[in-house]
Every structure is written in structure tokens, then in C-alpha cells.
Coordinates of C-alpha atoms in Angstrom, one line a residue:
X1 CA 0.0 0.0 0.0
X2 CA 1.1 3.9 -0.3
X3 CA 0.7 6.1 1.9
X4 CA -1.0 9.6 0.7
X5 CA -2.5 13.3 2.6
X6 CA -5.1 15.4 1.2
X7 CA -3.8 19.1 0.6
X8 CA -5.5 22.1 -1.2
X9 CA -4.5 25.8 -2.5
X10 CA -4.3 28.2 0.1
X11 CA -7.2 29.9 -0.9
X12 CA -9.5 26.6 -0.1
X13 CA -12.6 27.3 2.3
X14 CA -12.0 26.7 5.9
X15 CA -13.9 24.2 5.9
X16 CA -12.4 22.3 3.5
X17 CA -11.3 18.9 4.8
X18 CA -7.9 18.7 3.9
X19 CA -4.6 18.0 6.4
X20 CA -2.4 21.0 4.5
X21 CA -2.7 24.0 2.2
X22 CA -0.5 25.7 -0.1
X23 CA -0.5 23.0 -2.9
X24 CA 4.0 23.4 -3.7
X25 CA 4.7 24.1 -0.1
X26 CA 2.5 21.4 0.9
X27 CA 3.8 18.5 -1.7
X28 CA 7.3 19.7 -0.7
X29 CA 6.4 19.0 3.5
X30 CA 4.6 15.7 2.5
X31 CA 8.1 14.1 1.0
X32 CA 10.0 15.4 3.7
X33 CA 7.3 13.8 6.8
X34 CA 7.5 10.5 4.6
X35 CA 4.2 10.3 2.6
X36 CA 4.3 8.8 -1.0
X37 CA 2.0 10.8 -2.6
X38 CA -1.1 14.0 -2.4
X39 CA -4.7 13.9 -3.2
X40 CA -5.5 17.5 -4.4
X41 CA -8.5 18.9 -3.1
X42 CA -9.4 21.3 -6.2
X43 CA -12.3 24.0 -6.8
X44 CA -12.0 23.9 -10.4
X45 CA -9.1 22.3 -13.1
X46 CA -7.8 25.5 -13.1
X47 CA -5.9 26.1 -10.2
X48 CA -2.9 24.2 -11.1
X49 CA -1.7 23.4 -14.9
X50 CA -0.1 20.2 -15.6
X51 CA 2.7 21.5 -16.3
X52 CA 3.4 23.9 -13.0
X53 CA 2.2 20.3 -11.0
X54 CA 4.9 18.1 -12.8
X55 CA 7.6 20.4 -12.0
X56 CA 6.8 20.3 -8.6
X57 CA 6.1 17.2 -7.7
X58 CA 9.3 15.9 -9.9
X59 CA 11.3 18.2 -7.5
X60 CA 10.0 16.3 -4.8
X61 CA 9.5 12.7 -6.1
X62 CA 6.0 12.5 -5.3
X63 CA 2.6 11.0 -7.2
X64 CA -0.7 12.6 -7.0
X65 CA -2.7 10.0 -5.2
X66 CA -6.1 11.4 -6.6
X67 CA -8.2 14.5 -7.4
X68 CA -10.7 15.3 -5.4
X69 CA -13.9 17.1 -5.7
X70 CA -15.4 18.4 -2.5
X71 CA -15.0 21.8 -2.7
X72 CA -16.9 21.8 -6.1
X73 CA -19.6 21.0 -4.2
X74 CA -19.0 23.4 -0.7
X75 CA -17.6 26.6 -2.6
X76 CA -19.5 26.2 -5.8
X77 CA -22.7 24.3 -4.5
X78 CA -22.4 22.4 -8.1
X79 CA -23.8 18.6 -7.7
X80 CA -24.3 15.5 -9.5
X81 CA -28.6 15.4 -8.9
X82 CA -29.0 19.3 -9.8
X83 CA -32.0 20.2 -11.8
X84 CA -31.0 22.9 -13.4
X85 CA -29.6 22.3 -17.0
X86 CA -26.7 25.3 -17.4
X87 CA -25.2 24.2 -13.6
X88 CA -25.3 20.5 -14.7
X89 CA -23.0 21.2 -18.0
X90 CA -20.8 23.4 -15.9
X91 CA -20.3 20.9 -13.4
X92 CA -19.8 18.4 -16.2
X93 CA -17.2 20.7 -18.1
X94 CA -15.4 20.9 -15.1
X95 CA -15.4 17.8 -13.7
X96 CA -13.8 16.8 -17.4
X97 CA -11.1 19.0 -16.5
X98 CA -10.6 17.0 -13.5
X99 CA -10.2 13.9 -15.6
X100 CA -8.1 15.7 -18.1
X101 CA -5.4 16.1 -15.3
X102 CA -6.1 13.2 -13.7
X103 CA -5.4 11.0 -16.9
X104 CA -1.7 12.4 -16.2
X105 CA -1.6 12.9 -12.3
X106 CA -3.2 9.6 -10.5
X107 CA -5.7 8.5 -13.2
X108 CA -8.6 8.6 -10.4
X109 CA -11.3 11.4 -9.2
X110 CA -13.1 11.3 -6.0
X111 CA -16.9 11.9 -5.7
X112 CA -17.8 13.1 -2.9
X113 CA -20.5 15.9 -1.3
X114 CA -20.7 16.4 -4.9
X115 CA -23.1 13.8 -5.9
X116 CA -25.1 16.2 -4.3
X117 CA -28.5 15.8 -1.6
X118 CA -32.1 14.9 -1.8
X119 CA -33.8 17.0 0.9
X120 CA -37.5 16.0 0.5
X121 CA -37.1 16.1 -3.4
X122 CA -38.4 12.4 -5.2
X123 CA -35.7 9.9 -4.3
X124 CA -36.1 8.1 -7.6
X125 CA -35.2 11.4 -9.6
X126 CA -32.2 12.5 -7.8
X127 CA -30.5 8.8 -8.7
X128 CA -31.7 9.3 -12.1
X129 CA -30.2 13.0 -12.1
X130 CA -26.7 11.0 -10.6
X131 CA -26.6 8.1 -12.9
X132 CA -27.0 10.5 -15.8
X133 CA -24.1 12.5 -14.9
X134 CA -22.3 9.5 -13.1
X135 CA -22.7 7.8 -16.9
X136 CA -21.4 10.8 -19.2
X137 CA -18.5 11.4 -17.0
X138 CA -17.2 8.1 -16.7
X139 CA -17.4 7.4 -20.5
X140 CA -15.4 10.7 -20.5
X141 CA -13.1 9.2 -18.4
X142 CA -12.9 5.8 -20.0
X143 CA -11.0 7.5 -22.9
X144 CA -8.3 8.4 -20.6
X145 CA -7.1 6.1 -18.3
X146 CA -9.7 7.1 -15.4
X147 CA -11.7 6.0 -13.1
X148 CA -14.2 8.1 -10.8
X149 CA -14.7 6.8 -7.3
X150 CA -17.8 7.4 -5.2
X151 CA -17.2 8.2 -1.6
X152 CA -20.2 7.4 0.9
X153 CA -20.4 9.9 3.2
X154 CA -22.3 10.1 6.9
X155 CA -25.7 11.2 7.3
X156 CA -24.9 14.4 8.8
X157 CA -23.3 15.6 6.0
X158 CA -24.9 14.5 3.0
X159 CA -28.9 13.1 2.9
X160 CA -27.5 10.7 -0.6
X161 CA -25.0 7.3 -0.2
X162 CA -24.0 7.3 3.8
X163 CA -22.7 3.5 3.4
X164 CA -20.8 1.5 1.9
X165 CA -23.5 -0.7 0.8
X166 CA -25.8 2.0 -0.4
X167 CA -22.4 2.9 -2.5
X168 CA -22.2 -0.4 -4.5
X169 CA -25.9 -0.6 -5.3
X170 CA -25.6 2.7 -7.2
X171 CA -22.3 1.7 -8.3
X172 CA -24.0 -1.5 -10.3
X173 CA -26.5 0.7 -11.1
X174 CA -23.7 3.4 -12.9
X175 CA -22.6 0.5 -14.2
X176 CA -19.8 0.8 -15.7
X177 CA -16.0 -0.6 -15.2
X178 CA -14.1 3.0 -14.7
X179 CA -16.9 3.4 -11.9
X180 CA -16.6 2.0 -8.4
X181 CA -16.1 2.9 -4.5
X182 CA -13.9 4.8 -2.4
X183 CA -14.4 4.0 1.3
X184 CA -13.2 6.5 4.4
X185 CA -13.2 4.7 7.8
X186 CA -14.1 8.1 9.6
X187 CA -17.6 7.7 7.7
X188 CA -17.6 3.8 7.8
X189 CA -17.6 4.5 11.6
X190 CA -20.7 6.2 11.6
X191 CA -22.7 4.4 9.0
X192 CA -21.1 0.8 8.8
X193 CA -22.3 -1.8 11.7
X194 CA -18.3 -3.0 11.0
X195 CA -15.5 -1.6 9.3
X196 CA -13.4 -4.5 8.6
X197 CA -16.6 -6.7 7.7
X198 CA -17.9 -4.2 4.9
X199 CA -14.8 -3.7 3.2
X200 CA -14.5 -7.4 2.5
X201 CA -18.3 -7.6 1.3
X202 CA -17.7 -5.3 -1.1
X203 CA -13.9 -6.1 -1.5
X204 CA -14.2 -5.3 -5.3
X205 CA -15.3 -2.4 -5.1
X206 CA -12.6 -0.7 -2.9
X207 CA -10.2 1.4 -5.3
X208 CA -9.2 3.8 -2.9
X209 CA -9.1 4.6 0.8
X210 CA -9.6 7.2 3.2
X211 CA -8.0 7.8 6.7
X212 CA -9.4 9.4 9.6
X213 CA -9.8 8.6 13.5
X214 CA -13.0 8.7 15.0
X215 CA -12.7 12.4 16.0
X216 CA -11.5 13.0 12.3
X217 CA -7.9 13.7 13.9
X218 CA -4.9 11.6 12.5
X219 CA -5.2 8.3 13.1
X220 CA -4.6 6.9 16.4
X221 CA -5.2 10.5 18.1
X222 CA -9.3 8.4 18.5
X223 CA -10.3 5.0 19.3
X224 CA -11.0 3.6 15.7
X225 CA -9.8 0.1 15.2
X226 CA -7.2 0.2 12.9
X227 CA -6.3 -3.3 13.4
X228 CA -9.0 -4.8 12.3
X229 CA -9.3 -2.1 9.5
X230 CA -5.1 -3.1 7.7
X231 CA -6.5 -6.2 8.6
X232 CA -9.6 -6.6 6.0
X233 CA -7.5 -4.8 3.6
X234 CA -4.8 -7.3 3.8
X235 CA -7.7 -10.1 3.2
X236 CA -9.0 -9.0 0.1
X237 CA -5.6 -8.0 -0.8
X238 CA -5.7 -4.3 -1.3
X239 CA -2.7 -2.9 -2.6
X240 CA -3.6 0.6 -3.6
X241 CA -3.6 4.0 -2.0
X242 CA -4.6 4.9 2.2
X243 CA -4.6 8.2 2.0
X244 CA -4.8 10.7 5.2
X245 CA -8.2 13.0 5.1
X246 CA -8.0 14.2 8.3
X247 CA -8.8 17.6 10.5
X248 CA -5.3 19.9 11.0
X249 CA -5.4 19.4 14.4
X250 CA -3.7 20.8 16.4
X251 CA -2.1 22.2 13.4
X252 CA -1.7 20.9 10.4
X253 CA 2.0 20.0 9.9
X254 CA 1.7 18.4 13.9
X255 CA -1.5 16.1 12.0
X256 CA 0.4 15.3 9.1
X257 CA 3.8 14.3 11.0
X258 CA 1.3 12.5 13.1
X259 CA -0.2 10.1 10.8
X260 CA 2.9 9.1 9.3
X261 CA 4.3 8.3 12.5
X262 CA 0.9 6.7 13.5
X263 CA 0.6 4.5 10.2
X264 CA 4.6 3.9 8.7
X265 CA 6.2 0.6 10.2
X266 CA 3.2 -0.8 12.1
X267 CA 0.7 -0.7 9.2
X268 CA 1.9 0.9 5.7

């Protein structure tokens, strides 16, 4: 497995749940506390070019782990079961631009808040609002080398896909083989009767992985089980990325060094 930690621009929201900002100073810090790799946390495909990302993560001899798209959702308030038609082909145009670097930085892109909420609206039109979307992107994708990964996310954030089950029923429903599921133990914790127990269920499914204790602090700073967690990933034989999506607490290069320490040597 590699080891990863989800950074953004210095300009991200505050609420943005990323461990650092400051996307060069940030790759530069990750290589030196030992991480493999980033997971950008973007508002749009604009706010790094290809080119300016290569350099600097050359320089540092570090991967992008994946792009992700939270903050299209929390700063933009663009989402995958919108209504409205000129929203819908603007998030579409930009979440192509995700792909677009993706295709040469990490080949995967995270879905997130972004599938967007129901809130008292016709369950049945919402899906059929994400599939829709969910279908053009990932034929999109297909072309280059991508794969999208839905992220189920805990009831108190989003009202659409809190569990990992929920995730792979809309994830055959997508149905499609650049389409599949990106699980985060901080949610599995709320939603998931056990961790280690749905991740092997839906062991085909799991392309990526998010990191988080159960106060959303680095791991091992809460009481999650991360034992039994590296254990069910070691049974279905998951070799991909764990990557660290965790508050910057108490600060964020003290919950980065943290993590590492936390996760290098007895698990990663």
C-alpha cells in the first residue's frame, strides 16, 4: 500500500477537509514527513496546470494519489442530482477538466458531497439525475485512463450514499467498469455496523481509501480500530492508495507528522 495526505490551494474554504494548504509548499512538506504521494482537493481544473504540477512534484519525487472534488460541491454548490440544466453542463465541463489532469496525475477522481443531496425532493429522480451525470463522465473518463470513485459519506453531512452498501448498489446501477467505490473509515464509523466486515463484502469495489480517526484527527489521536481495518485490507488484498483525510489538528504539519508516525512501520 502507499501512503497519501489530502492538501488544497491556500485559498481553499475553511472548511475544506484537507490535512495542509499551499499546494508546492504542501507537496514539498509531505516528502519530507514521509508520505508517498497528495490527493488534491481542487475548486475547479484550473488552479494548477499540468505543467506547474509536474515540476513540482518531480522536484519532490512524489505521485498525485487522486483529485478530489469536495470543494466543487462546498464553494460552488455544483452537484451531480441538480435540476437545473446550465449548472449541470458546468459541473460536467469541469469535472472533465478533473479527468483531463487526472489522466496524467493519478488516473482517479473522487466523488464526494458532490453527488449532491435529496432533501424532501423524489428519491427516484435525484438517482436518475446522478446516474445520468455519473454515466457521461465516466465514458469521458474511460478515454483516458480514469476511473471516478464514489465516496459514501455520513448522514450528517450528506442526505444521498452514507454506506458503503448503499455505495455499491448505485455503483452497479452506474454500471460501468471506470466506476466504483472509495471508502473512508471516519464515515464507515458512523454508518457501517463493521468496518473491517464491509470492506471485505464489497472487496471489489474498494479502489481507494480514506483515513481518519473517529474524531476525524490523525489516526490513532481516536479510538478507531485500525487493526481490524489493515487487517480486512490485507484479506481481500488491497494494494492501492490509504490516503490521510484528516482535520489539521492541532495544526496541520503536527496532524500530518502525526499520521505518518501513527501509520509507517506498524501498518503501511
Amino acid at each position: 500500500m502507499k501512503l497519501g495526505v489530502a492538501i488544497a490551494s491556500d485559498n481553499a474554504l475553511a472548511s475544506a477537509f484537507v490535512v495542509m494548504r499551499g499546494l508546492e509548499k504542501s507537496i514539498k512538506k509531505a516528502h519530507e514527513f514521509g508520505y508517498d504521494g497528495v490527493e488534491l482537493a481542487l475548486k475547479d481544473p484550473h488552479e494548477i496546470t499540468s505543467q506547474e504540477l509536474g515540476r513540482i512534484l518531480k522536484e519532490n519525487s512524489m505521485s498525485v494519489s487522486a483529485i478530489s472534488s469536495g470543494q466543487v460541491f462546498a464553494a460552488r454548490g455544483l452537484m451531480f442530482t441538480d435540476e437545473n440544466k446550465e449548472n449541470r453542463e458546468l459541473l460536467y465541463k469541469d469535472f472533465c477538466g478533473f479527468i483531463d489532469l487526472a489522466s496524467d496525475f493519478g488516473q482517479l477522481v473522487n466523488i464526494g458531497r458532490v453527488r449532491g443531496f435529496i432533501k424532501g425532493r423524489d428519491k427516484a429522480l435525484c438517482e436518475n439525475l446522478f446516474i445520468d451525470m455519473a454515466t457521461k463522465l465516466s465514458d469521458y473518463a474511460a478515454g483516458r485512463g480514469v476511473k471516478l470513485i464514489l465516496e459514501p459519506v455520513n448522514r450528517y453531512e450528506i442526505d444521498y450514499i452514507n454506506n458503503t452498501d448503499e455505495c455499491v448498489e448505485l455503483v452497479k446501477k452506474v454500471n460501468k467498469p471506470n466506476f466504483t467505490m472509495m471508502p473512508d473509515v471516519f464515515h464507515m464509523n458512523i454508518e457501517d455496523a463493521h468496518i473491517g466486515e464491509a470492506l471485505i463484502r464489497n472487496r471489489e469495489y474498494v479502489e481507494y481509501v480514506h483515513l481518519a480517526d473517529s474524531n476525524r484527527h490523525a489516526p490513532g489521536d481516536g479510538h478507531l480500530d485500525f487493526d481490524d481495518i489493515f487487517s480486512a485490507l490485507g484479506k481481500i488484498g488491497y494494494n492501492g492508495w490509504t490516503t490521510v483525510e484528516c482535520l489539521p489538528y492541532p495544526e496541520p504539519e503536527e496532524a500530518a507528522r502525526r499520521a505518518v508516525t501513527f501509520l509507517r512501520g506498524r501498518y503501511i
